């Protein structure tokens, strides 16, 4: 008997990269990193102020603290922060009760990984205790963990779980981050759709659909600040932007499908995960 054949159409996802990092000028004549705009969704936007010669928040709400970095001239950005091979590198921003992630969040970092004849070791890209932790390892953008509401549960064994859901929504990156050039890295979380995405230069890297009941706001402890490029060596930092809600970084698939083989029934099932 002729077996039924399933023909799957292949959709082409066109990934449009961001414009090469560079400077632009605001209506007020202020020079800024291209794409580092400030609007009503911006929590803070950090970049070097060329007149002051230091890292500042363009919203004027936060005071970043720089450790181990110095302002240097850059061919593309004009000025940026450079961190050498010290052990205490990083930028920290205190919360002060002013950081919340209504509707989700978007983290964007303009970064330059220097190799200098050997692989860059990477490190913590951004971390906020009890909220999130993102790292760079082997030139991949990894989501170490993100914190969402859980319920306390009671079990018959002390070694069993104490809360549910147990998963911290962690995953590894897939796309390689290029070295020795500027790159735009981003993490977005859409609270309504419950989807986490990572991006490299405007291209979609990884997608995680959360399977959770009820609302799932990203947690934010006001007593914990945010650390950037913590412990990273031989990197340049062009700018940082933290925003409420998921910004449209690049093209995302309208729908995604998974193919499941059912060997015992001689069938194939196609499941559509999500339609945006």
Short mmCIF file of C-alpha atoms in Angstrom, two decimals:
data_model
loop_
_atom_site.label_atom_id
_atom_site.label_comp_id
_atom_site.label_asym_id
_atom_site.label_seq_id
_atom_site.Cartn_x
_atom_site.Cartn_y
_atom_site.Cartn_z
CA UNK A 1 0.00 0.00 0.00
CA UNK A 2 1.32 3.40 -0.88
CA UNK A 3 2.20 5.35 2.23
CA UNK A 4 0.87 8.91 2.50
CA UNK A 5 3.48 11.59 1.96
CA UNK A 6 3.64 14.80 3.88
CA UNK A 7 5.11 17.76 2.08
CA UNK A 8 6.32 20.53 4.33
CA UNK A 9 6.67 24.02 2.99
CA UNK A 10 9.81 25.84 3.99
CA UNK A 11 9.44 29.46 4.98
CA UNK A 12 12.37 31.78 4.49
CA UNK A 13 13.07 34.04 7.42
CA UNK A 14 14.84 37.12 6.15
CA UNK A 15 17.11 38.47 8.83
CA UNK A 16 17.95 42.10 8.34
CA UNK A 17 20.98 43.13 10.36
CA UNK A 18 21.15 46.45 12.11
CA UNK A 19 23.07 49.27 10.54
CA UNK A 20 26.77 49.21 11.44
CA UNK A 21 27.25 50.82 14.85
CA UNK A 22 28.05 54.47 14.63
CA UNK A 23 27.05 57.89 15.86
CA UNK A 24 24.01 59.96 15.07
CA UNK A 25 22.80 63.34 16.27
CA UNK A 26 19.61 64.22 18.11
CA UNK A 27 17.38 67.18 17.27
CA UNK A 28 19.07 69.05 20.13
CA UNK A 29 22.48 68.48 18.55
CA UNK A 30 23.52 65.80 21.05
CA UNK A 31 25.74 63.04 19.65
CA UNK A 32 24.57 59.55 20.50
CA UNK A 33 25.08 55.90 19.56
CA UNK A 34 22.88 54.99 16.60
CA UNK A 35 19.79 53.20 17.96
CA UNK A 36 20.31 54.38 21.54
CA UNK A 37 17.22 56.57 21.56
CA UNK A 38 15.37 57.69 24.70
CA UNK A 39 11.57 57.48 24.84
CA UNK A 40 8.80 56.83 27.37
CA UNK A 41 9.71 53.12 27.52
CA UNK A 42 13.36 53.77 28.39
CA UNK A 43 14.37 52.96 31.98
CA UNK A 44 17.94 54.13 31.40
CA UNK A 45 20.30 54.64 28.47
CA UNK A 46 24.03 54.75 29.20
CA UNK A 47 26.72 56.15 26.95
CA UNK A 48 29.86 58.27 27.19
CA UNK A 49 29.20 62.01 27.31
CA UNK A 50 31.94 63.50 25.15
CA UNK A 51 31.86 66.85 26.95
CA UNK A 52 32.05 65.34 30.44
CA UNK A 53 34.30 62.46 29.41
CA UNK A 54 32.36 59.93 31.48
CA UNK A 55 29.55 57.40 31.27
CA UNK A 56 26.16 59.01 31.91
CA UNK A 57 22.49 58.10 31.86
CA UNK A 58 20.72 60.08 29.16
CA UNK A 59 17.46 59.95 31.14
CA UNK A 60 19.22 61.64 34.11
CA UNK A 61 17.54 59.20 36.51
CA UNK A 62 20.52 56.99 37.33
CA UNK A 63 24.19 57.44 38.14
CA UNK A 64 26.29 54.58 36.70
CA UNK A 65 29.44 53.57 38.55
CA UNK A 66 32.37 52.41 36.40
CA UNK A 67 35.13 50.15 37.71
CA UNK A 68 38.28 49.37 35.73
CA UNK A 69 37.18 51.14 32.55
CA UNK A 70 38.44 54.30 30.91
CA UNK A 71 37.10 56.54 28.15
CA UNK A 72 38.94 56.07 24.84
CA UNK A 73 38.55 57.35 21.29
CA UNK A 74 36.82 55.03 18.83
CA UNK A 75 36.69 55.22 15.02
CA UNK A 76 32.97 54.41 14.87
CA UNK A 77 31.46 55.71 18.09
CA UNK A 78 33.71 58.67 18.76
CA UNK A 79 34.22 57.72 22.40
CA UNK A 80 33.49 54.59 24.39
CA UNK A 81 34.54 52.77 27.55
CA UNK A 82 37.38 50.28 27.31
CA UNK A 83 38.08 47.61 29.91
CA UNK A 84 41.50 45.94 29.98
CA UNK A 85 42.60 42.72 31.63
CA UNK A 86 41.87 43.79 35.22
CA UNK A 87 39.90 41.62 37.63
CA UNK A 88 37.37 44.20 38.83
CA UNK A 89 35.93 45.50 35.58
CA UNK A 90 32.28 46.44 35.34
CA UNK A 91 29.49 49.01 35.36
CA UNK A 92 26.87 49.03 38.11
CA UNK A 93 23.53 50.82 38.35
CA UNK A 94 21.61 50.97 41.65
CA UNK A 95 17.90 50.16 41.54
CA UNK A 96 16.60 52.54 44.21
CA UNK A 97 13.05 51.37 43.60
CA UNK A 98 13.05 52.95 40.13
CA UNK A 99 13.41 49.77 38.05
CA UNK A 100 10.36 47.68 37.13
CA UNK A 101 9.54 45.55 34.13
CA UNK A 102 5.88 46.19 33.33
CA UNK A 103 4.87 44.18 30.30
CA UNK A 104 8.33 42.63 30.00
CA UNK A 105 11.69 44.20 29.26
CA UNK A 106 14.37 44.80 26.63
CA UNK A 107 18.10 44.83 27.35
CA UNK A 108 20.45 46.15 24.66
CA UNK A 109 24.24 46.32 24.76
CA UNK A 110 26.63 47.74 22.15
CA UNK A 111 29.78 45.67 22.70
CA UNK A 112 33.20 45.09 21.15
CA UNK A 113 35.03 41.85 22.08
CA UNK A 114 38.79 42.15 21.61
CA UNK A 115 40.76 38.99 20.93
CA UNK A 116 44.36 40.27 20.91
CA UNK A 117 45.71 37.01 19.52
CA UNK A 118 43.72 34.77 21.84
CA UNK A 119 40.01 33.97 22.45
CA UNK A 120 38.11 36.50 24.54
CA UNK A 121 37.10 34.83 27.85
CA UNK A 122 33.67 36.47 27.99
CA UNK A 123 31.93 36.81 31.36
CA UNK A 124 28.78 38.40 32.78
CA UNK A 125 27.07 40.62 30.23
CA UNK A 126 24.30 41.74 32.60
CA UNK A 127 23.11 40.52 35.98
CA UNK A 128 20.55 41.52 38.58
CA UNK A 129 20.17 39.19 41.56
CA UNK A 130 16.62 37.79 41.82
CA UNK A 131 15.83 39.06 38.31
CA UNK A 132 18.14 37.81 35.54
CA UNK A 133 21.68 36.82 34.63
CA UNK A 134 23.05 36.82 31.07
CA UNK A 135 26.58 35.73 30.17
CA UNK A 136 28.89 35.44 27.19
CA UNK A 137 30.77 32.15 26.94
CA UNK A 138 32.52 30.72 23.89
CA UNK A 139 31.20 33.71 21.91
CA UNK A 140 27.57 32.80 22.66
CA UNK A 141 24.94 34.88 24.47
CA UNK A 142 23.58 32.61 27.24
CA UNK A 143 20.56 33.12 29.45
CA UNK A 144 21.80 31.76 32.80
CA UNK A 145 18.46 32.39 34.52
CA UNK A 146 15.44 34.65 34.75
CA UNK A 147 13.22 34.87 37.84
CA UNK A 148 9.43 34.65 37.63
CA UNK A 149 6.76 34.13 40.32
CA UNK A 150 6.58 30.68 41.89
CA UNK A 151 4.31 28.95 44.38
CA UNK A 152 5.58 27.27 47.54
CA UNK A 153 4.87 23.54 47.55
CA UNK A 154 5.18 20.89 50.24
CA UNK A 155 6.50 17.39 49.61
CA UNK A 156 7.17 14.27 51.67
CA UNK A 157 10.94 14.48 51.25
CA UNK A 158 13.22 17.38 52.23
CA UNK A 159 15.30 16.81 49.10
CA UNK A 160 12.35 17.31 46.79
CA UNK A 161 11.31 20.62 45.26
CA UNK A 162 10.21 23.53 47.44
CA UNK A 163 8.54 25.64 44.75
CA UNK A 164 6.79 25.36 41.40
CA UNK A 165 7.50 25.92 38.52
CA UNK A 166 11.08 24.74 39.03
CA UNK A 167 12.56 25.84 35.69
CA UNK A 168 14.38 29.19 35.68
CA UNK A 169 13.88 29.52 31.89
CA UNK A 170 17.62 29.24 31.17
CA UNK A 171 19.06 28.38 27.74
CA UNK A 172 22.29 28.62 25.77
CA UNK A 173 22.96 30.84 22.78
CA UNK A 174 23.25 29.49 19.25
CA UNK A 175 24.72 32.27 17.09
CA UNK A 176 28.40 33.15 17.39
CA UNK A 177 29.17 36.70 18.49
CA UNK A 178 31.78 38.20 16.14
CA UNK A 179 35.00 39.49 17.69
CA UNK A 180 37.07 42.57 16.89
CA UNK A 181 34.10 44.63 15.75
CA UNK A 182 31.09 46.35 17.25
CA UNK A 183 28.02 44.19 17.78
CA UNK A 184 24.51 44.91 19.08
CA UNK A 185 23.29 42.29 21.59
CA UNK A 186 19.74 42.20 22.94
CA UNK A 187 17.41 40.19 25.15
CA UNK A 188 13.65 40.73 25.01
CA UNK A 189 10.81 39.38 27.12
CA UNK A 190 7.19 39.83 26.07
CA UNK A 191 5.10 39.34 29.21
CA UNK A 192 1.78 39.10 27.37
CA UNK A 193 3.00 36.44 24.92
CA UNK A 194 5.32 34.81 27.50
CA UNK A 195 8.22 34.60 25.07
CA UNK A 196 11.94 35.27 25.65
CA UNK A 197 14.20 36.04 22.69
CA UNK A 198 17.90 36.76 22.29
CA UNK A 199 19.34 38.71 19.37
CA UNK A 200 22.77 39.20 17.77
CA UNK A 201 23.12 42.19 15.43
CA UNK A 202 19.39 42.27 14.76
CA UNK A 203 19.24 38.56 13.91
CA UNK A 204 17.09 36.25 16.03
CA UNK A 205 19.30 33.93 18.08
CA UNK A 206 17.11 31.88 20.45
CA UNK A 207 13.40 31.78 21.33
CA UNK A 208 11.86 30.35 24.50
CA UNK A 209 8.09 30.02 24.87
CA UNK A 210 7.25 29.79 28.56
CA UNK A 211 4.73 27.18 29.68
CA UNK A 212 3.27 28.77 32.81
CA UNK A 213 -0.22 29.34 34.13
CA UNK A 214 -1.31 32.89 34.91
CA UNK A 215 0.65 36.09 34.63
CA UNK A 216 4.46 35.89 34.58
CA UNK A 217 6.09 39.25 35.35
CA UNK A 218 9.88 39.33 35.49
CA UNK A 219 10.81 39.87 39.13
CA UNK A 220 12.73 42.96 40.28
CA UNK A 221 14.17 43.31 43.78
CA UNK A 222 14.62 47.06 44.53
CA UNK A 223 17.53 46.28 46.87
CA UNK A 224 19.57 44.77 44.03
CA UNK A 225 21.30 46.80 41.36
CA UNK A 226 22.33 45.74 37.87
CA UNK A 227 25.91 44.84 36.91
CA UNK A 228 27.16 45.02 33.33
CA UNK A 229 30.32 43.48 31.77
CA UNK A 230 31.20 42.31 35.26
CA UNK A 231 34.61 40.66 35.25
CA UNK A 232 34.86 40.81 31.45
CA UNK A 233 38.29 41.56 30.02
CA UNK A 234 39.48 43.34 26.91
CA UNK A 235 36.09 44.66 25.85
CA UNK A 236 34.73 48.03 24.76
CA UNK A 237 31.31 49.26 25.79
CA UNK A 238 29.57 51.67 23.45
CA UNK A 239 26.18 51.93 25.12
CA UNK A 240 23.46 50.25 27.20
CA UNK A 241 19.71 50.60 27.13
CA UNK A 242 17.16 49.01 29.45
CA UNK A 243 13.50 49.39 28.51
CA UNK A 244 10.05 48.35 29.65
CA UNK A 245 8.28 45.95 27.30
CA UNK A 246 9.66 43.98 24.37
CA UNK A 247 11.07 46.25 21.67
CA UNK A 248 11.04 45.07 18.02
CA UNK A 249 14.75 44.34 17.61
CA UNK A 250 14.50 42.45 14.31
CA UNK A 251 12.20 40.24 12.23
CA UNK A 252 10.59 37.41 14.21
CA UNK A 253 8.74 34.42 12.73
CA UNK A 254 4.98 34.82 12.38
CA UNK A 255 4.56 31.19 13.37
CA UNK A 256 6.73 28.23 14.31
CA UNK A 257 6.07 24.56 13.77
CA UNK A 258 7.51 21.32 15.10
CA UNK A 259 7.36 17.97 13.33
CA UNK A 260 6.77 14.89 15.50
CA UNK A 261 7.12 11.36 14.15
CA UNK A 262 4.57 8.83 15.42
CA UNK A 263 6.29 5.52 14.56
CA UNK A 264 3.68 3.24 16.10
CA UNK A 265 0.92 4.78 13.97
CA UNK A 266 3.01 5.39 10.85
CA UNK A 267 2.09 9.08 10.94
CA UNK A 268 3.70 12.46 11.25
CA UNK A 269 2.19 15.29 13.30
CA UNK A 270 2.88 18.96 12.72
CA UNK A 271 2.29 21.20 15.75
CA UNK A 272 2.12 24.98 15.48
CA UNK A 273 3.63 26.48 18.61
CA UNK A 274 2.58 30.07 18.33
CA UNK A 275 1.13 32.66 16.02
CA UNK A 276 2.24 36.21 16.79
#
